[in-house]
Coordinates of C-alpha atoms in Angstrom, one line a residue:
X1 CA -47.9 -14.7 66.5
X2 CA -47.9 -16.6 63.1
X3 CA -44.5 -18.1 62.5
X4 CA -45.5 -20.3 59.6
X5 CA -43.3 -18.1 57.2
X6 CA -40.1 -19.2 59.0
X7 CA -38.5 -21.9 56.8
X8 CA -37.7 -25.2 58.2
X9 CA -34.4 -27.0 57.6
X10 CA -35.4 -28.5 54.3
X11 CA -36.7 -25.2 53.0
X12 CA -33.4 -23.5 53.9
X13 CA -31.4 -26.1 51.9
X14 CA -33.7 -25.7 48.9
X15 CA -33.4 -21.9 49.1
X16 CA -29.6 -22.1 49.3
X17 CA -29.3 -24.4 46.3
X18 CA -31.6 -22.1 44.3
X19 CA -29.5 -19.1 45.2
X20 CA -26.3 -20.7 44.2
X21 CA -27.8 -21.7 40.8
X22 CA -29.0 -18.2 40.2
X23 CA -25.6 -16.7 41.1
X24 CA -23.8 -19.2 38.8
X25 CA -26.1 -18.4 35.8
X26 CA -25.5 -14.6 36.2
X27 CA -21.8 -15.2 36.4
X28 CA -21.8 -17.4 33.3
X29 CA -23.8 -14.8 31.4
X30 CA -21.4 -12.0 32.4
X31 CA -18.4 -14.1 31.4
X32 CA -19.9 -14.8 28.0
X33 CA -20.6 -11.2 27.3
X34 CA -17.1 -10.2 28.3
X35 CA -15.6 -12.9 26.1
X36 CA -17.7 -11.8 23.1
X37 CA -16.7 -8.2 23.6
X38 CA -13.0 -9.2 23.7
X39 CA -13.4 -11.1 20.5
X40 CA -15.1 -8.2 18.8
X41 CA -12.3 -5.9 20.1
X42 CA -9.8 -8.1 18.3
X43 CA -11.5 -7.7 14.8
X44 CA -13.4 -4.4 15.3
X45 CA -17.0 -3.7 16.2
X46 CA -19.5 -4.7 13.5
X47 CA -21.3 -1.8 11.9
X48 CA -24.9 -2.0 10.7
X49 CA -25.1 -2.1 6.9
X50 CA -26.4 1.2 5.4
X51 CA -29.1 -0.6 3.6
X52 CA -29.3 -3.9 5.5
X53 CA -29.2 -7.2 3.6
X54 CA -30.3 -7.4 0.0
X55 CA -32.7 -10.3 -0.1
X56 CA -33.4 -11.3 -3.7
X57 CA -33.8 -8.0 -5.3
X58 CA -33.8 -8.3 -9.1
X59 CA -30.8 -6.9 -10.8
X60 CA -31.0 -5.2 -14.2
X61 CA -30.7 -7.2 -17.4
X62 CA -27.1 -8.4 -18.1
X63 CA -25.0 -7.4 -21.1
X64 CA -26.8 -9.9 -23.3
X65 CA -30.3 -8.8 -22.3
X66 CA -31.0 -11.8 -20.0
X67 CA -32.4 -11.1 -16.6
X68 CA -29.8 -11.9 -13.9
X69 CA -30.7 -14.1 -11.0
X70 CA -31.1 -12.7 -7.5
X71 CA -28.0 -12.2 -5.5
X72 CA -27.6 -12.1 -1.7
X73 CA -25.4 -9.2 -0.7
X74 CA -23.5 -10.0 2.6
X75 CA -22.2 -6.9 4.3
X76 CA -19.4 -8.2 6.5
X77 CA -18.1 -4.7 7.3
X78 CA -16.0 -4.4 10.4
X79 CA -14.0 -1.5 11.6
X80 CA -10.3 -1.6 10.6
X81 CA -8.3 -3.3 13.3
X82 CA -6.5 -0.9 15.5
X83 CA -4.2 -3.2 17.5
X84 CA -0.6 -3.0 16.4
X85 CA -0.4 -6.7 15.7
X86 CA -3.4 -6.6 13.4
X87 CA -2.3 -3.7 11.2
X88 CA -1.1 -4.6 7.7
X89 CA 2.6 -4.3 7.0
X90 CA 3.7 -1.2 5.1
X91 CA 3.7 -2.3 1.4
X92 CA 6.9 -0.5 0.7
X93 CA 8.8 -2.6 3.2
X94 CA 7.5 -6.0 2.0
X95 CA 9.7 -6.6 -1.0
X96 CA 12.9 -5.7 1.0
X97 CA 11.9 -8.3 3.6
X98 CA 11.0 -11.0 1.1
X99 CA 13.6 -10.5 -1.7
X100 CA 15.9 -13.1 -0.1
X101 CA 13.3 -15.8 -1.1
X102 CA 14.0 -15.0 -4.7
X103 CA 17.6 -16.3 -4.7
X104 CA 18.4 -19.9 -5.4
X105 CA 18.8 -21.7 -8.7
X106 CA 19.5 -18.9 -11.0
X107 CA 21.8 -17.0 -8.7
X108 CA 23.8 -20.1 -7.8
X109 CA 24.1 -21.2 -11.5
X110 CA 25.3 -17.7 -12.5
X111 CA 27.8 -17.6 -9.7
X112 CA 29.4 -20.8 -11.0
X113 CA 29.7 -19.3 -14.5
X114 CA 31.2 -16.0 -13.4
X115 CA 33.5 -17.5 -10.8
X116 CA 35.8 -18.7 -13.6
X117 CA 37.0 -15.1 -14.2
X118 CA 36.9 -15.4 -18.0
X119 CA 33.9 -16.0 -20.2
X120 CA 35.0 -18.4 -22.9
X121 CA 32.8 -20.1 -25.5
X122 CA 31.8 -22.8 -23.0
X123 CA 30.9 -20.2 -20.4
X124 CA 28.7 -18.3 -22.9
X125 CA 26.9 -21.5 -23.8
X126 CA 26.3 -22.3 -20.1
X127 CA 25.1 -18.8 -19.5
X128 CA 22.6 -19.1 -22.3
X129 CA 21.4 -22.5 -21.0
X130 CA 21.1 -21.1 -17.5
X131 CA 18.9 -18.2 -18.6
X132 CA 16.7 -20.5 -20.7
X133 CA 16.2 -22.9 -17.8
X134 CA 15.2 -20.0 -15.6
X135 CA 12.2 -19.4 -17.9
X136 CA 13.6 -16.1 -19.3
X137 CA 12.6 -17.2 -22.8
X138 CA 14.6 -17.5 -26.1
X139 CA 14.0 -13.9 -27.4
X140 CA 14.8 -12.3 -24.0
X141 CA 17.8 -14.5 -23.6
X142 CA 19.2 -13.5 -26.9
X143 CA 18.7 -9.8 -26.1
X144 CA 20.4 -10.2 -22.7
X145 CA 23.4 -12.0 -24.1
X146 CA 23.8 -9.4 -27.0
X147 CA 23.6 -6.5 -24.5
X148 CA 26.1 -8.3 -22.2
X149 CA 28.6 -9.0 -25.0
X150 CA 28.4 -5.5 -26.3
X151 CA 29.0 -4.0 -22.9
X152 CA 32.0 -6.3 -22.2
X153 CA 33.5 -5.4 -25.6
X154 CA 33.2 -1.7 -24.9
X155 CA 34.2 -1.9 -21.3
X156 CA 36.7 -4.8 -20.9
X157 CA 37.3 -4.0 -17.2
X158 CA 33.7 -4.1 -16.2
X159 CA 32.8 -7.1 -13.9
X160 CA 30.7 -9.6 -16.0
X161 CA 28.3 -10.1 -13.1
X162 CA 27.7 -6.4 -12.8
X163 CA 27.2 -6.1 -16.5
X164 CA 24.6 -9.0 -16.4
X165 CA 22.9 -7.2 -13.5
X166 CA 22.5 -4.1 -15.6
X167 CA 21.3 -6.0 -18.6
X168 CA 18.7 -7.8 -16.6
X169 CA 17.5 -4.6 -15.0
X170 CA 17.2 -2.9 -18.4
X171 CA 15.0 -5.7 -19.8
X172 CA 12.8 -5.8 -16.6
X173 CA 12.3 -2.1 -17.4
X174 CA 12.1 0.1 -14.2
X175 CA 10.4 2.8 -16.3
X176 CA 7.1 0.9 -16.5
X177 CA 4.2 2.2 -14.4
X178 CA 3.5 -0.6 -11.9
X179 CA 1.0 1.3 -9.7
X180 CA -2.6 0.4 -9.4
X181 CA -4.9 2.9 -11.1
X182 CA -7.5 3.0 -8.3
X183 CA -8.0 6.6 -7.6
X184 CA -7.6 8.5 -4.4
X185 CA -8.9 7.2 -1.0
X186 CA -12.0 9.0 0.2
X187 CA -12.7 10.7 -3.2
X188 CA -16.1 8.9 -3.5
X189 CA -15.3 7.9 -7.1
X190 CA -15.5 4.1 -7.3
X191 CA -12.8 2.3 -9.4
X192 CA -12.9 -1.4 -10.3
X193 CA -10.2 -4.1 -10.5
X194 CA -11.2 -7.4 -12.0
X195 CA -8.8 -10.3 -11.1
X196 CA -8.6 -13.2 -13.5
X197 CA -6.6 -16.5 -13.7
X198 CA -7.0 -20.2 -13.7
X199 CA -7.9 -22.2 -10.6
X200 CA -5.1 -23.1 -8.3
X201 CA -2.9 -20.0 -8.9
X202 CA -3.9 -18.4 -5.6
X203 CA -6.4 -15.9 -7.2
X204 CA -8.9 -15.6 -4.4
X205 CA -6.2 -15.4 -1.7
X206 CA -4.5 -12.7 -3.9
X207 CA -7.8 -10.7 -4.0
X208 CA -7.9 -10.8 -0.2
X209 CA -4.3 -9.7 0.1
X210 CA -4.8 -6.8 -2.3
X211 CA -7.8 -5.7 -0.2
X212 CA -5.6 -5.8 2.9
X213 CA -3.0 -3.6 1.1
X214 CA -5.7 -1.1 0.1
X215 CA -7.2 -1.0 3.6
X216 CA -3.7 -0.2 4.9
X217 CA -3.6 2.7 2.5
X218 CA -7.0 3.9 3.7
X219 CA -9.2 2.8 0.8
X220 CA -12.7 1.6 1.4
X221 CA -13.2 -1.7 -0.5
X222 CA -16.0 -4.0 -1.6
X223 CA -15.2 -7.6 -2.7
X224 CA -17.3 -9.3 -5.4
X225 CA -17.3 -13.1 -5.3
X226 CA -18.0 -13.8 -9.0
X227 CA -16.4 -17.3 -8.9
X228 CA -19.8 -18.9 -8.4
X229 CA -18.7 -22.4 -9.5
X230 CA -16.7 -23.1 -6.3
X231 CA -18.6 -22.5 -3.1
X232 CA -15.3 -22.6 -1.3
X233 CA -14.2 -19.5 -3.3
X234 CA -17.0 -17.3 -2.0
X235 CA -16.6 -18.7 1.5
X236 CA -12.9 -17.9 1.4
X237 CA -13.5 -14.4 0.2
X238 CA -16.0 -13.9 3.0
X239 CA -13.3 -14.9 5.5
X240 CA -10.9 -12.4 3.9
X241 CA -13.7 -9.7 4.1
X242 CA -14.2 -10.3 7.7
X243 CA -10.5 -10.4 8.4
X244 CA -9.7 -7.0 6.7
X245 CA -13.0 -5.3 7.5
X246 CA -14.6 -4.9 4.1
X247 CA -18.0 -5.8 2.5
X248 CA -18.5 -9.0 0.4
X249 CA -21.2 -9.5 -2.3
X250 CA -21.8 -13.1 -3.2
X251 CA -24.5 -15.5 -4.2
X252 CA -25.4 -18.5 -1.9
X253 CA -26.5 -20.5 -4.9
X254 CA -23.7 -22.6 -6.4
X255 CA -23.4 -22.1 -10.2
X256 CA -25.3 -18.7 -10.2
X257 CA -24.6 -16.3 -13.0
X258 CA -21.2 -14.7 -12.2
X259 CA -22.0 -11.6 -14.2
X260 CA -25.0 -11.0 -11.9
X261 CA -22.8 -11.1 -8.8
X262 CA -20.3 -8.8 -10.5
X263 CA -23.0 -6.3 -11.4
X264 CA -24.6 -6.4 -7.9
X265 CA -21.2 -5.8 -6.4
X266 CA -20.5 -2.9 -8.8
X267 CA -23.9 -1.4 -8.1
X268 CA -23.4 -1.6 -4.3
X269 CA -19.9 -0.1 -4.5
X270 CA -21.2 2.8 -6.5
X271 CA -24.3 3.4 -4.3
X272 CA -22.2 3.2 -1.1
X273 CA -19.5 5.6 -2.5
X274 CA -16.8 2.9 -2.0
X275 CA -13.4 3.7 -3.3
X276 CA -12.5 0.3 -4.8
X277 CA -14.4 -2.8 -6.1
X278 CA -12.3 -6.0 -6.4
X279 CA -14.0 -8.8 -8.4
X280 CA -12.8 -12.4 -8.1
X281 CA -13.6 -14.5 -11.1
X282 CA -13.9 -18.2 -12.0
X283 CA -10.8 -19.9 -13.5
X284 CA -11.9 -23.4 -14.6
X285 CA -10.8 -24.7 -18.0
X286 CA -9.2 -21.5 -19.1
X287 CA -8.7 -23.0 -22.6
X288 CA -12.5 -23.4 -23.2
X289 CA -14.5 -20.8 -25.0
X290 CA -17.3 -20.9 -22.4
X291 CA -15.2 -19.5 -19.6
X292 CA -13.7 -16.9 -21.9
X293 CA -17.2 -15.7 -22.9
X294 CA -18.1 -15.6 -19.2
X295 CA -15.2 -13.4 -18.4
X296 CA -15.9 -11.1 -21.3
X297 CA -19.5 -10.8 -20.0
X298 CA -18.3 -9.9 -16.5
X299 CA -16.2 -7.1 -18.0
X300 CA -19.2 -5.8 -20.1
X301 CA -21.6 -5.9 -17.2
X302 CA -19.3 -4.2 -14.8
X303 CA -18.7 -1.5 -17.5
X304 CA -22.4 -0.7 -17.3
X305 CA -21.6 0.9 -13.9
X306 CA -18.1 2.0 -14.8
X307 CA -15.4 0.4 -17.0
X308 CA -12.8 -1.4 -14.9
X309 CA -9.6 0.6 -14.5
X310 CA -7.5 -2.6 -13.8
X311 CA -7.7 -6.1 -15.1
X312 CA -5.1 -8.1 -13.3
X313 CA -3.9 -11.6 -14.3
X314 CA -2.7 -13.9 -11.6
X315 CA -0.2 -16.5 -12.7
X316 CA 1.6 -19.3 -10.8
X317 CA 5.2 -18.5 -11.3
X318 CA 6.2 -22.2 -10.9
X319 CA 4.4 -23.1 -14.2
X320 CA 7.1 -21.3 -16.1
X321 CA 6.5 -21.1 -19.9
X322 CA 3.1 -22.8 -19.5
X323 CA 2.0 -19.6 -17.8
X324 CA 2.6 -17.7 -21.0
X325 CA 0.0 -19.8 -22.7
X326 CA -2.5 -18.8 -20.0
X327 CA -1.5 -15.2 -20.3
X328 CA -2.1 -15.2 -24.1
X329 CA -5.6 -16.7 -23.7
X330 CA -6.7 -14.2 -21.0
X331 CA -5.2 -11.4 -22.9
X332 CA -7.5 -12.1 -25.8
X333 CA -10.6 -11.8 -23.6
X334 CA -9.8 -8.6 -21.6
X335 CA -7.4 -5.7 -21.9
X336 CA -4.9 -6.8 -19.2
X337 CA -3.3 -4.0 -17.2
X338 CA -1.0 -5.9 -14.9
X339 CA 0.4 -9.2 -13.9
X340 CA 0.6 -10.7 -10.4
X341 CA 3.0 -13.6 -10.1
X342 CA 2.3 -16.0 -7.1
X343 CA 4.5 -18.7 -5.5
X344 CA 7.7 -16.9 -6.3
X345 CA 9.1 -18.3 -3.1
X346 CA 8.7 -21.9 -4.3
X347 CA 10.4 -23.6 -7.3
X348 CA 9.8 -20.6 -9.5
X349 CA 13.0 -19.6 -11.4
X350 CA 12.3 -15.9 -11.7
X351 CA 12.8 -15.5 -15.4
X352 CA 9.0 -15.7 -16.0
X353 CA 8.8 -12.1 -14.9
X354 CA 10.9 -11.1 -18.0
X355 CA 9.1 -13.5 -20.3
X356 CA 5.6 -12.6 -19.4
X357 CA 6.3 -8.8 -19.7
X358 CA 7.8 -9.3 -23.1
X359 CA 4.9 -11.5 -24.3
X360 CA 2.1 -9.2 -23.2
X361 CA 3.6 -5.8 -23.0
X362 CA 2.0 -5.6 -19.6
X363 CA 4.0 -4.9 -16.3
X364 CA 4.3 -7.2 -13.4
X365 CA 2.8 -5.2 -10.5
X366 CA 2.9 -7.6 -7.6
X367 CA 4.8 -10.8 -6.5
X368 CA 3.4 -13.4 -4.1
X369 CA 6.3 -14.5 -2.0
X370 CA 4.7 -16.7 0.7
X371 CA 1.6 -17.9 2.5
X372 CA 1.5 -15.0 5.0
X373 CA -1.2 -12.4 4.8
X374 CA 1.4 -9.7 4.1
X375 CA 3.5 -11.8 1.6
X376 CA 2.2 -10.0 -1.4
X377 CA 4.6 -7.2 -2.3
X378 CA 4.6 -4.5 -4.9
X379 CA 7.1 -5.3 -7.6
X380 CA 10.4 -3.5 -7.4
X381 CA 12.6 -4.0 -10.4
X382 CA 15.9 -3.1 -8.7
X383 CA 15.3 -5.3 -5.6
X384 CA 14.0 -8.1 -7.9
X385 CA 17.2 -8.3 -9.9
X386 CA 19.3 -8.0 -6.7
X387 CA 17.4 -10.9 -5.2
X388 CA 17.5 -12.9 -8.4
X389 CA 21.3 -12.7 -8.5
X390 CA 21.8 -13.0 -4.7
X391 CA 23.2 -9.5 -4.4

């Protein structure tokens, strides 16, 4: 009988080592697949883009008749996270949670004035100075003081602090419409919001946070990365898109025509039946005519698909009255519909809300009150005044 097939001692050892290697490889592969699936479960399972990736398709001529450069459309769509810890916070509860961050300088200064019990000439002077230092602005300060004096004359028994609270609330104007005109989720009628502002105010982050709010309210969203002069801006917007589960349209060529990106994003949003398009824009050298022309061009090009229903100006609240200069310049380029004030939890003095509304005749719609993903809150006049005065 042929027994040559029976392995010797060395053959057994080789076979054993080979078997262990094979088993180890299979185990490693299974572990990797399990880990990848766990990671996808955290963010949602990627879905295949309806039209795949756009690879250099020519866009129609821009508003000035010049052919736009090709734009790469990155579809980073992910299912909305379903785990409790990943769901965005209810927007209505955010301001209540964050309003304590508004207190500080103004509230403390006013408390020292009103703690004297009687408002003499010195107290009125100090109150005026306090309001001016809080960036309320000269015209608004005069109006508040006139309203306060008239109220105290008519009602001698009213508490001065309460009278000031009511005067501030009146000038902040709770009657203004502070909602976003972005249609109804699922209606298939795309609306557009263009977000403008200088670099450094938190504009791109704000766009991402607005997208998160809209996703929480069941809107479908596309982000347009039209700040093509900072590669980091498009990368940052892609990160936000992946985080909240929405598509991002960008160019991978630094310095590409921003209007082309905006048009490509608008066209994609319309063809996909997306509810809302949010367009991030460049903000360098806001006092230069070139940038202003560029923003005007973006508005014109997007309007070829559909005129924007919102043009939101993001201002750094810590810049105080300097922010008003920025607001005036941007207001000359586009018909602003709302203001978003960021960094209200820092050294901002709060009065800028009153000043910018009076200057532009445009309501403050959101406040940024921190670095967290849910620290952008719809503006609530009553809670704002309460927080400002430390009530």
